[in-house]
Amino acid sequence: AASMFRRLVGLVLFYFYYYFLLLPLPKALASKDTLELSTEFPDVDLVNEYAELSELIYRNSKQDPNLPFDWELEFYEDRVSTGNVMVISSFEKKQIGVVFAGSDGVNDWLDDMDITQEPFGPKFDPINKHAWVHSGFNNVLFFKRAYEKKNMFDRIESTVYDILNRDNGVDYEVFLSGHSLGAALSVLLGAGLAHNHPDRQFTVVNFGCPRVGSKKFKKWSNRLENLGVWRFVFHKDVVARLPSSWTLFYHTGHTIQLEKSNDRGAQAYYLHEGDKKLNFAGVPSDWDGGKSADNHYMSNYLNYLQTLSMNDTELYYVSSFEEKEVTDSLDEVHVKKESLTEEVTTFLRTVKKAMQ
């Protein structure tokens, strides 16, 4: 009897697990940490513009910003070791853009890439002490030298809000962008600004972005309702696949994979890993394989957008997320439920008879 009782408990637990945990939930009940990050796809013209700006910052300067005519330079910093950053505004476009430079090649900073993590934000006053990020990326934004009153994050944040106050920019949009290391900084800046200013939307559009933080950082940043993160990845760009997944680094936001083939084109992957409950697919299982340093150059992204995406948005741009293939029809699911229910009922009757 004791043996049969253990079998009964095991079967009931299996039934509960299958019925309530494995079967898809309605969208309204799907996991909270995957529902809130913005899913409004950026326009292809806007993405191309920020690709041009992300390429421009590699070769412009504070003295010669060389900006398109409808942009005004508001802030510029030259950083010898990690590149430049600029804050620009456009009264005509009703936009503020923050654009970081990175490393167009990969040898300089990836060969000695540090994979240590630390709490996100300033060292002694983190924005989120439980959400850890890449130490090197974090230090670029939040390290403050003895002679500085503010760190880089604070200087950028102050500049952005000075512009909004000056222009009465209630209807302004704020975009954050960059390539390579600059892309990583745009994600961290976006998460920090979205956390500090929950009443304003921030959108990250970047190119060749490495993984930036821990699983807790990924979940926390993906919960920010006023943040959208769109990471464009050209083919086998090696930097977008670093640090390696086994190092416990994860991607924040959505992945837009750019392929030239006629049968694939551009594909959008919801929060990179997809969501079973929402029926969104994650990146293919071989996504991390076959890395290419040559695919990382910013020129690849710009060329793809201008020669392919802007001429054929249906194939080479995105407006929806890739969906998982449905293996079971609703009828089949109901049959499985009923069959399992009958099995449990029959087993209970057998136990009852055996114990009489």
Short mmCIF file of C-alpha atoms in Angstrom, two decimals:
data_model
loop_
_atom_site.label_atom_id
_atom_site.label_comp_id
_atom_site.label_asym_id
_atom_site.label_seq_id
_atom_site.Cartn_x
_atom_site.Cartn_y
_atom_site.Cartn_z
CA ALA A 1 0.00 0.00 0.00
CA ALA A 2 2.85 2.37 0.85
CA SER A 3 4.44 1.72 -2.54
CA MET A 4 1.19 2.40 -4.35
CA PHE A 5 0.73 5.59 -2.32
CA ARG A 6 4.14 6.84 -3.44
CA ARG A 7 3.22 6.08 -7.04
CA LEU A 8 0.00 8.02 -6.57
CA VAL A 9 1.78 11.09 -5.17
CA GLY A 10 4.33 10.96 -7.99
CA LEU A 11 1.67 10.75 -10.67
CA VAL A 12 -0.36 13.58 -9.17
CA LEU A 13 2.74 15.79 -9.02
CA PHE A 14 3.57 14.95 -12.64
CA TYR A 15 0.00 15.83 -13.65
CA PHE A 16 0.24 19.16 -11.84
CA TYR A 17 3.61 19.96 -13.47
CA TYR A 18 2.38 19.09 -16.96
CA TYR A 19 -0.99 20.77 -16.73
CA PHE A 20 -0.02 23.99 -15.03
CA LEU A 21 3.65 24.52 -15.87
CA LEU A 22 4.34 23.02 -19.28
CA LEU A 23 1.27 23.99 -21.23
CA PRO A 24 1.37 27.52 -22.69
CA LEU A 25 -0.24 30.28 -20.67
CA PRO A 26 -2.46 32.94 -22.21
CA LYS A 27 -0.45 36.01 -23.23
CA ALA A 28 -2.00 38.03 -20.42
CA LEU A 29 -0.52 35.57 -17.91
CA ALA A 30 2.91 35.18 -19.50
CA SER A 31 6.07 35.82 -17.48
CA LYS A 32 6.35 39.37 -16.22
CA ASP A 33 10.04 39.80 -16.99
CA THR A 34 9.47 39.43 -20.73
CA LEU A 35 6.43 41.61 -21.28
CA GLU A 36 7.45 45.14 -20.45
CA LEU A 37 10.47 46.14 -22.54
CA SER A 38 9.38 48.13 -25.58
CA THR A 39 8.46 46.16 -28.71
CA GLU A 40 7.81 49.10 -31.04
CA PHE A 41 10.14 48.50 -33.98
CA PRO A 42 12.31 51.51 -34.96
CA ASP A 43 11.86 52.86 -38.47
CA VAL A 44 14.52 51.81 -41.00
CA ASP A 45 15.36 55.45 -41.82
CA LEU A 46 15.97 56.19 -38.15
CA VAL A 47 18.21 53.11 -37.78
CA ASN A 48 20.18 54.14 -40.86
CA GLU A 49 20.63 57.65 -39.48
CA TYR A 50 22.06 56.33 -36.20
CA ALA A 51 24.27 53.93 -38.14
CA GLU A 52 25.67 56.94 -40.00
CA LEU A 53 26.20 58.80 -36.73
CA SER A 54 27.84 55.73 -35.16
CA GLU A 55 30.24 55.63 -38.10
CA LEU A 56 30.79 59.41 -38.05
CA ILE A 57 31.96 59.55 -34.44
CA TYR A 58 35.00 57.44 -35.33
CA ARG A 59 36.37 60.29 -37.43
CA ASN A 60 34.86 63.58 -36.19
CA SER A 61 35.96 65.76 -33.28
CA LYS A 62 34.69 68.47 -30.98
CA GLN A 63 36.33 71.11 -33.18
CA ASP A 64 35.00 69.54 -36.38
CA PRO A 65 31.87 67.52 -35.55
CA ASN A 66 30.82 67.38 -39.23
CA LEU A 67 27.19 66.74 -38.28
CA PRO A 68 24.27 66.65 -40.72
CA PHE A 69 22.73 70.11 -41.07
CA ASP A 70 19.73 69.44 -38.81
CA TRP A 71 21.80 68.35 -35.80
CA GLU A 72 23.49 70.55 -33.21
CA LEU A 73 26.43 69.44 -31.06
CA GLU A 74 25.68 69.83 -27.35
CA PHE A 75 28.43 67.79 -25.68
CA TYR A 76 31.59 66.01 -26.83
CA GLU A 77 34.30 64.08 -25.00
CA ASP A 78 37.50 62.63 -26.46
CA ARG A 79 38.57 59.45 -24.70
CA VAL A 80 41.91 58.10 -25.90
CA SER A 81 41.51 54.59 -24.49
CA THR A 82 37.83 53.93 -25.20
CA GLY A 83 36.77 56.32 -27.95
CA ASN A 84 34.53 59.37 -28.05
CA VAL A 85 30.97 60.25 -27.05
CA MET A 86 28.73 63.06 -28.24
CA VAL A 87 25.29 64.36 -27.31
CA ILE A 88 23.44 66.02 -30.18
CA SER A 89 20.01 67.54 -30.55
CA SER A 90 17.62 68.43 -33.36
CA PHE A 91 14.81 70.90 -32.83
CA GLU A 92 13.38 69.95 -36.24
CA LYS A 93 13.37 66.21 -35.49
CA LYS A 94 12.43 66.67 -31.82
CA GLN A 95 15.25 64.31 -30.90
CA ILE A 96 18.24 64.00 -28.63
CA GLY A 97 20.92 61.51 -29.61
CA VAL A 98 23.76 60.13 -27.52
CA VAL A 99 26.34 58.36 -29.68
CA PHE A 100 29.39 56.44 -28.44
CA ALA A 101 32.41 55.39 -30.43
CA GLY A 102 34.00 52.03 -29.77
CA SER A 103 36.68 50.03 -31.48
CA ASP A 104 36.08 49.42 -35.17
CA GLY A 105 38.52 46.51 -35.07
CA VAL A 106 38.50 43.80 -32.45
CA ASN A 107 42.13 43.07 -31.64
CA ASP A 108 42.87 46.05 -29.37
CA TRP A 109 40.35 45.45 -26.62
CA LEU A 110 39.06 41.90 -27.17
CA ASP A 111 42.46 40.21 -26.85
CA ASP A 112 42.67 41.34 -23.23
CA MET A 113 38.95 41.36 -22.58
CA ASP A 114 38.13 41.31 -18.88
CA ILE A 115 35.20 39.08 -17.90
CA THR A 116 34.86 40.24 -14.30
CA GLN A 117 31.57 41.73 -13.14
CA GLU A 118 30.52 44.32 -10.59
CA PRO A 119 27.24 45.93 -9.46
CA PHE A 120 25.75 48.25 -12.07
CA GLY A 121 26.47 51.90 -11.36
CA PRO A 122 28.96 53.92 -9.30
CA LYS A 123 31.21 51.83 -7.07
CA PHE A 124 29.95 53.10 -3.71
CA ASP A 125 26.38 53.87 -4.75
CA PRO A 126 25.27 51.37 -7.41
CA ILE A 127 22.05 51.86 -9.34
CA ASN A 128 21.24 48.19 -8.74
CA LYS A 129 23.53 46.26 -6.40
CA HIS A 130 22.02 42.92 -7.47
CA ALA A 131 22.40 43.46 -11.23
CA TRP A 132 26.05 42.92 -12.17
CA VAL A 133 27.66 44.06 -15.40
CA HIS A 134 31.03 43.93 -17.17
CA SER A 135 33.50 45.80 -14.96
CA GLY A 136 35.30 47.52 -17.83
CA PHE A 137 32.12 48.82 -19.46
CA ASN A 138 30.77 49.95 -16.08
CA ASN A 139 33.94 51.84 -15.23
CA VAL A 140 33.89 53.82 -18.47
CA LEU A 141 30.53 55.29 -17.50
CA PHE A 142 30.79 55.54 -13.73
CA PHE A 143 34.44 55.91 -12.73
CA LYS A 144 35.10 59.42 -11.43
CA ARG A 145 38.62 60.77 -11.18
CA ALA A 146 39.63 62.77 -8.12
CA TYR A 147 39.50 66.08 -9.99
CA GLU A 148 36.07 65.42 -11.55
CA LYS A 149 32.80 66.58 -10.01
CA LYS A 150 30.72 64.13 -12.07
CA ASN A 151 31.29 60.81 -13.80
CA MET A 152 30.51 60.38 -17.49
CA PHE A 153 27.01 59.04 -16.85
CA ASP A 154 26.14 62.09 -14.75
CA ARG A 155 27.60 64.50 -17.31
CA ILE A 156 25.56 62.94 -20.12
CA GLU A 157 22.41 62.80 -18.01
CA SER A 158 22.77 66.48 -17.05
CA THR A 159 23.30 67.48 -20.68
CA VAL A 160 20.24 65.56 -21.87
CA TYR A 161 17.99 67.17 -19.26
CA ASP A 162 19.46 70.62 -19.81
CA ILE A 163 18.39 70.30 -23.46
CA LEU A 164 14.92 69.04 -22.54
CA ASN A 165 14.43 71.93 -20.12
CA ARG A 166 15.83 74.51 -22.55
CA ASP A 167 13.68 73.38 -25.48
CA ASN A 168 10.64 72.48 -23.40
CA GLY A 169 11.15 69.05 -24.93
CA VAL A 170 8.09 67.24 -23.65
CA ASP A 171 7.63 65.68 -27.09
CA TYR A 172 11.34 64.95 -27.65
CA GLU A 173 12.55 61.40 -28.20
CA VAL A 174 15.87 60.27 -26.72
CA PHE A 175 17.97 57.75 -28.66
CA LEU A 176 21.19 56.09 -27.54
CA SER A 177 23.52 54.48 -30.04
CA GLY A 178 27.00 53.24 -30.81
CA HIS A 179 29.07 50.43 -32.24
CA SER A 180 31.18 47.77 -30.51
CA LEU A 181 32.27 49.05 -27.10
CA GLY A 182 30.12 52.10 -27.83
CA ALA A 183 27.11 49.80 -28.26
CA ALA A 184 27.73 48.26 -24.83
CA LEU A 185 27.88 51.73 -23.27
CA SER A 186 24.61 52.70 -24.97
CA VAL A 187 22.86 49.74 -23.29
CA LEU A 188 24.19 50.62 -19.84
CA LEU A 189 23.38 54.30 -20.30
CA GLY A 190 19.87 53.43 -21.47
CA ALA A 191 19.20 51.20 -18.47
CA GLY A 192 20.47 53.84 -16.06
CA LEU A 193 18.48 56.68 -17.61
CA ALA A 194 15.31 54.58 -17.83
CA HIS A 195 15.64 53.66 -14.16
CA ASN A 196 16.27 57.25 -13.07
CA HIS A 197 13.50 58.76 -15.22
CA PRO A 198 10.55 56.35 -15.42
CA ASP A 199 8.33 59.06 -16.94
CA ARG A 200 10.34 59.22 -20.20
CA GLN A 201 10.97 56.69 -22.96
CA PHE A 202 14.56 55.84 -23.94
CA THR A 203 15.43 53.85 -27.06
CA VAL A 204 18.74 52.10 -27.73
CA VAL A 205 19.67 51.35 -31.35
CA ASN A 206 23.16 49.89 -31.62
CA PHE A 207 25.45 47.79 -33.79
CA GLY A 208 27.76 44.87 -32.96
CA CYS A 209 27.03 44.98 -29.24
CA PRO A 210 28.79 42.54 -26.90
CA ARG A 211 27.03 40.87 -23.97
CA VAL A 212 27.10 43.37 -21.12
CA GLY A 213 25.86 41.81 -17.89
CA SER A 214 24.64 39.04 -15.67
CA LYS A 215 21.35 37.20 -15.87
CA LYS A 216 19.94 39.44 -13.14
CA PHE A 217 20.95 42.55 -15.10
CA LYS A 218 19.28 41.12 -18.19
CA LYS A 219 16.04 40.43 -16.32
CA TRP A 220 16.07 43.76 -14.50
CA SER A 221 16.76 45.86 -17.59
CA ASN A 222 14.21 43.91 -19.65
CA ARG A 223 11.58 44.83 -17.05
CA LEU A 224 12.06 48.56 -17.60
CA GLU A 225 8.83 49.61 -19.30
CA ASN A 226 10.29 52.85 -20.67
CA LEU A 227 13.30 51.25 -22.35
CA GLY A 228 13.63 49.77 -25.82
CA VAL A 229 16.85 47.98 -26.83
CA TRP A 230 17.44 46.99 -30.46
CA ARG A 231 20.81 45.35 -31.12
CA PHE A 232 21.69 44.91 -34.80
CA VAL A 233 24.07 42.04 -35.57
CA PHE A 234 25.68 41.60 -38.98
CA HIS A 235 26.08 37.93 -39.94
CA LYS A 236 28.78 36.33 -37.74
CA ASP A 237 30.04 39.49 -36.02
CA VAL A 238 32.38 38.14 -33.35
CA VAL A 239 31.91 40.96 -30.85
CA ALA A 240 28.14 40.39 -30.64
CA ARG A 241 28.98 36.85 -29.44
CA LEU A 242 31.40 37.93 -26.71
CA PRO A 243 31.97 37.43 -23.86
CA SER A 244 31.07 33.80 -24.55
CA SER A 245 27.78 32.58 -23.11
CA TRP A 246 29.58 30.16 -20.76
CA THR A 247 31.06 33.17 -18.92
CA LEU A 248 27.58 33.99 -17.54
CA PHE A 249 27.12 37.14 -19.60
CA TYR A 250 23.77 37.78 -21.30
CA HIS A 251 22.25 40.09 -23.90
CA THR A 252 19.70 42.74 -22.98
CA GLY A 253 16.91 43.56 -25.42
CA HIS A 254 16.02 42.33 -28.89
CA THR A 255 18.40 40.93 -31.49
CA ILE A 256 18.05 41.98 -35.14
CA GLN A 257 20.08 39.54 -37.19
CA LEU A 258 21.20 40.83 -40.59
CA GLU A 259 21.79 38.22 -43.29
CA LYS A 260 22.31 38.83 -47.01
CA SER A 261 20.81 35.57 -48.27
CA ASN A 262 17.51 35.72 -50.14
CA ASP A 263 15.92 33.04 -47.97
CA ARG A 264 16.73 34.71 -44.64
CA GLY A 265 17.32 38.45 -44.87
CA ALA A 266 16.76 40.29 -41.58
CA GLN A 267 15.23 38.50 -38.60
CA ALA A 268 14.09 39.84 -35.23
CA TYR A 269 14.47 37.70 -32.11
CA TYR A 270 12.44 38.71 -29.06
CA LEU A 271 14.74 39.39 -26.11
CA HIS A 272 17.39 37.34 -27.93
CA GLU A 273 16.27 34.06 -26.33
CA GLY A 274 12.60 34.24 -27.35
CA ASP A 275 9.62 33.44 -25.15
CA LYS A 276 7.78 30.11 -25.20
CA LYS A 277 4.64 31.52 -23.64
CA LEU A 278 4.42 34.27 -26.25
CA ASN A 279 5.42 31.83 -29.00
CA PHE A 280 8.46 33.94 -29.97
CA ALA A 281 11.58 32.12 -31.16
CA GLY A 282 15.07 32.72 -29.83
CA VAL A 283 18.20 32.94 -31.95
CA PRO A 284 19.14 29.64 -33.66
CA SER A 285 21.05 27.08 -31.60
CA ASP A 286 24.18 27.62 -33.73
CA TRP A 287 24.05 31.42 -33.39
CA ASP A 288 27.26 31.54 -31.34
CA GLY A 289 29.24 29.50 -33.85
CA GLY A 290 31.44 30.60 -36.76
CA LYS A 291 32.52 33.98 -35.42
CA SER A 292 34.11 36.50 -37.82
CA ALA A 293 36.20 39.55 -36.92
CA ASP A 294 35.73 40.96 -40.44
CA ASN A 295 31.96 41.08 -39.93
CA HIS A 296 32.40 43.51 -37.05
CA TYR A 297 33.36 46.64 -38.99
CA MET A 298 30.78 49.43 -38.84
CA SER A 299 30.96 49.73 -42.62
CA ASN A 300 29.24 46.33 -42.91
CA TYR A 301 26.20 47.61 -41.02
CA LEU A 302 26.00 50.84 -42.95
CA ASN A 303 26.35 49.08 -46.29
CA TYR A 304 23.66 46.52 -45.39
CA LEU A 305 21.15 49.16 -44.33
CA GLN A 306 21.74 51.44 -47.31
CA THR A 307 22.01 48.88 -50.11
CA LEU A 308 19.57 46.25 -48.84
CA SER A 309 17.28 47.34 -46.01
CA MET A 310 16.25 50.69 -47.47
CA ASN A 311 15.56 49.15 -50.88
CA ASP A 312 13.69 46.05 -49.72
CA THR A 313 12.28 46.47 -46.22
CA GLU A 314 10.12 43.36 -46.52
CA LEU A 315 13.12 41.02 -46.79
CA TYR A 316 16.02 42.99 -45.36
CA TYR A 317 14.31 44.80 -42.50
CA VAL A 318 11.98 43.72 -39.71
CA SER A 319 8.49 44.54 -38.48
CA SER A 320 7.70 41.45 -36.40
CA PHE A 321 9.46 38.87 -34.26
CA GLU A 322 10.28 35.36 -35.41
CA GLU A 323 7.78 32.86 -34.09
CA LYS A 324 8.27 29.32 -32.88
CA GLU A 325 6.91 26.48 -34.97
CA VAL A 326 3.71 25.11 -33.47
CA THR A 327 4.00 21.36 -32.94
CA ASP A 328 0.68 20.66 -31.28
CA SER A 329 -2.75 21.87 -32.31
CA LEU A 330 -5.19 22.99 -29.66
CA ASP A 331 -7.22 19.83 -30.24
CA GLU A 332 -4.17 17.68 -29.57
CA VAL A 333 -3.45 19.62 -26.37
CA HIS A 334 -7.01 19.06 -25.14
CA VAL A 335 -6.75 15.35 -25.96
CA LYS A 336 -3.53 15.11 -23.93
CA LYS A 337 -5.19 16.86 -20.99
CA GLU A 338 -8.24 14.56 -21.09
CA SER A 339 -6.11 11.45 -21.51
CA LEU A 340 -3.96 12.36 -18.52
CA THR A 341 -7.03 13.19 -16.44
CA GLU A 342 -8.51 9.78 -17.22
CA GLU A 343 -5.23 8.08 -16.30
CA VAL A 344 -5.14 9.78 -12.90
CA THR A 345 -8.81 8.97 -12.24
CA THR A 346 -8.31 5.30 -13.16
CA PHE A 347 -5.21 5.05 -10.99
CA LEU A 348 -7.04 6.56 -7.99
CA ARG A 349 -9.83 4.05 -8.36
CA THR A 350 -7.29 1.20 -8.47
CA VAL A 351 -5.60 2.46 -5.30
CA LYS A 352 -8.93 2.77 -3.53
CA LYS A 353 -9.88 -0.81 -4.38
CA ALA A 354 -6.47 -2.14 -3.31
CA MET A 355 -6.70 -0.44 0.07
CA GLN A 356 -10.22 -1.73 0.84
#
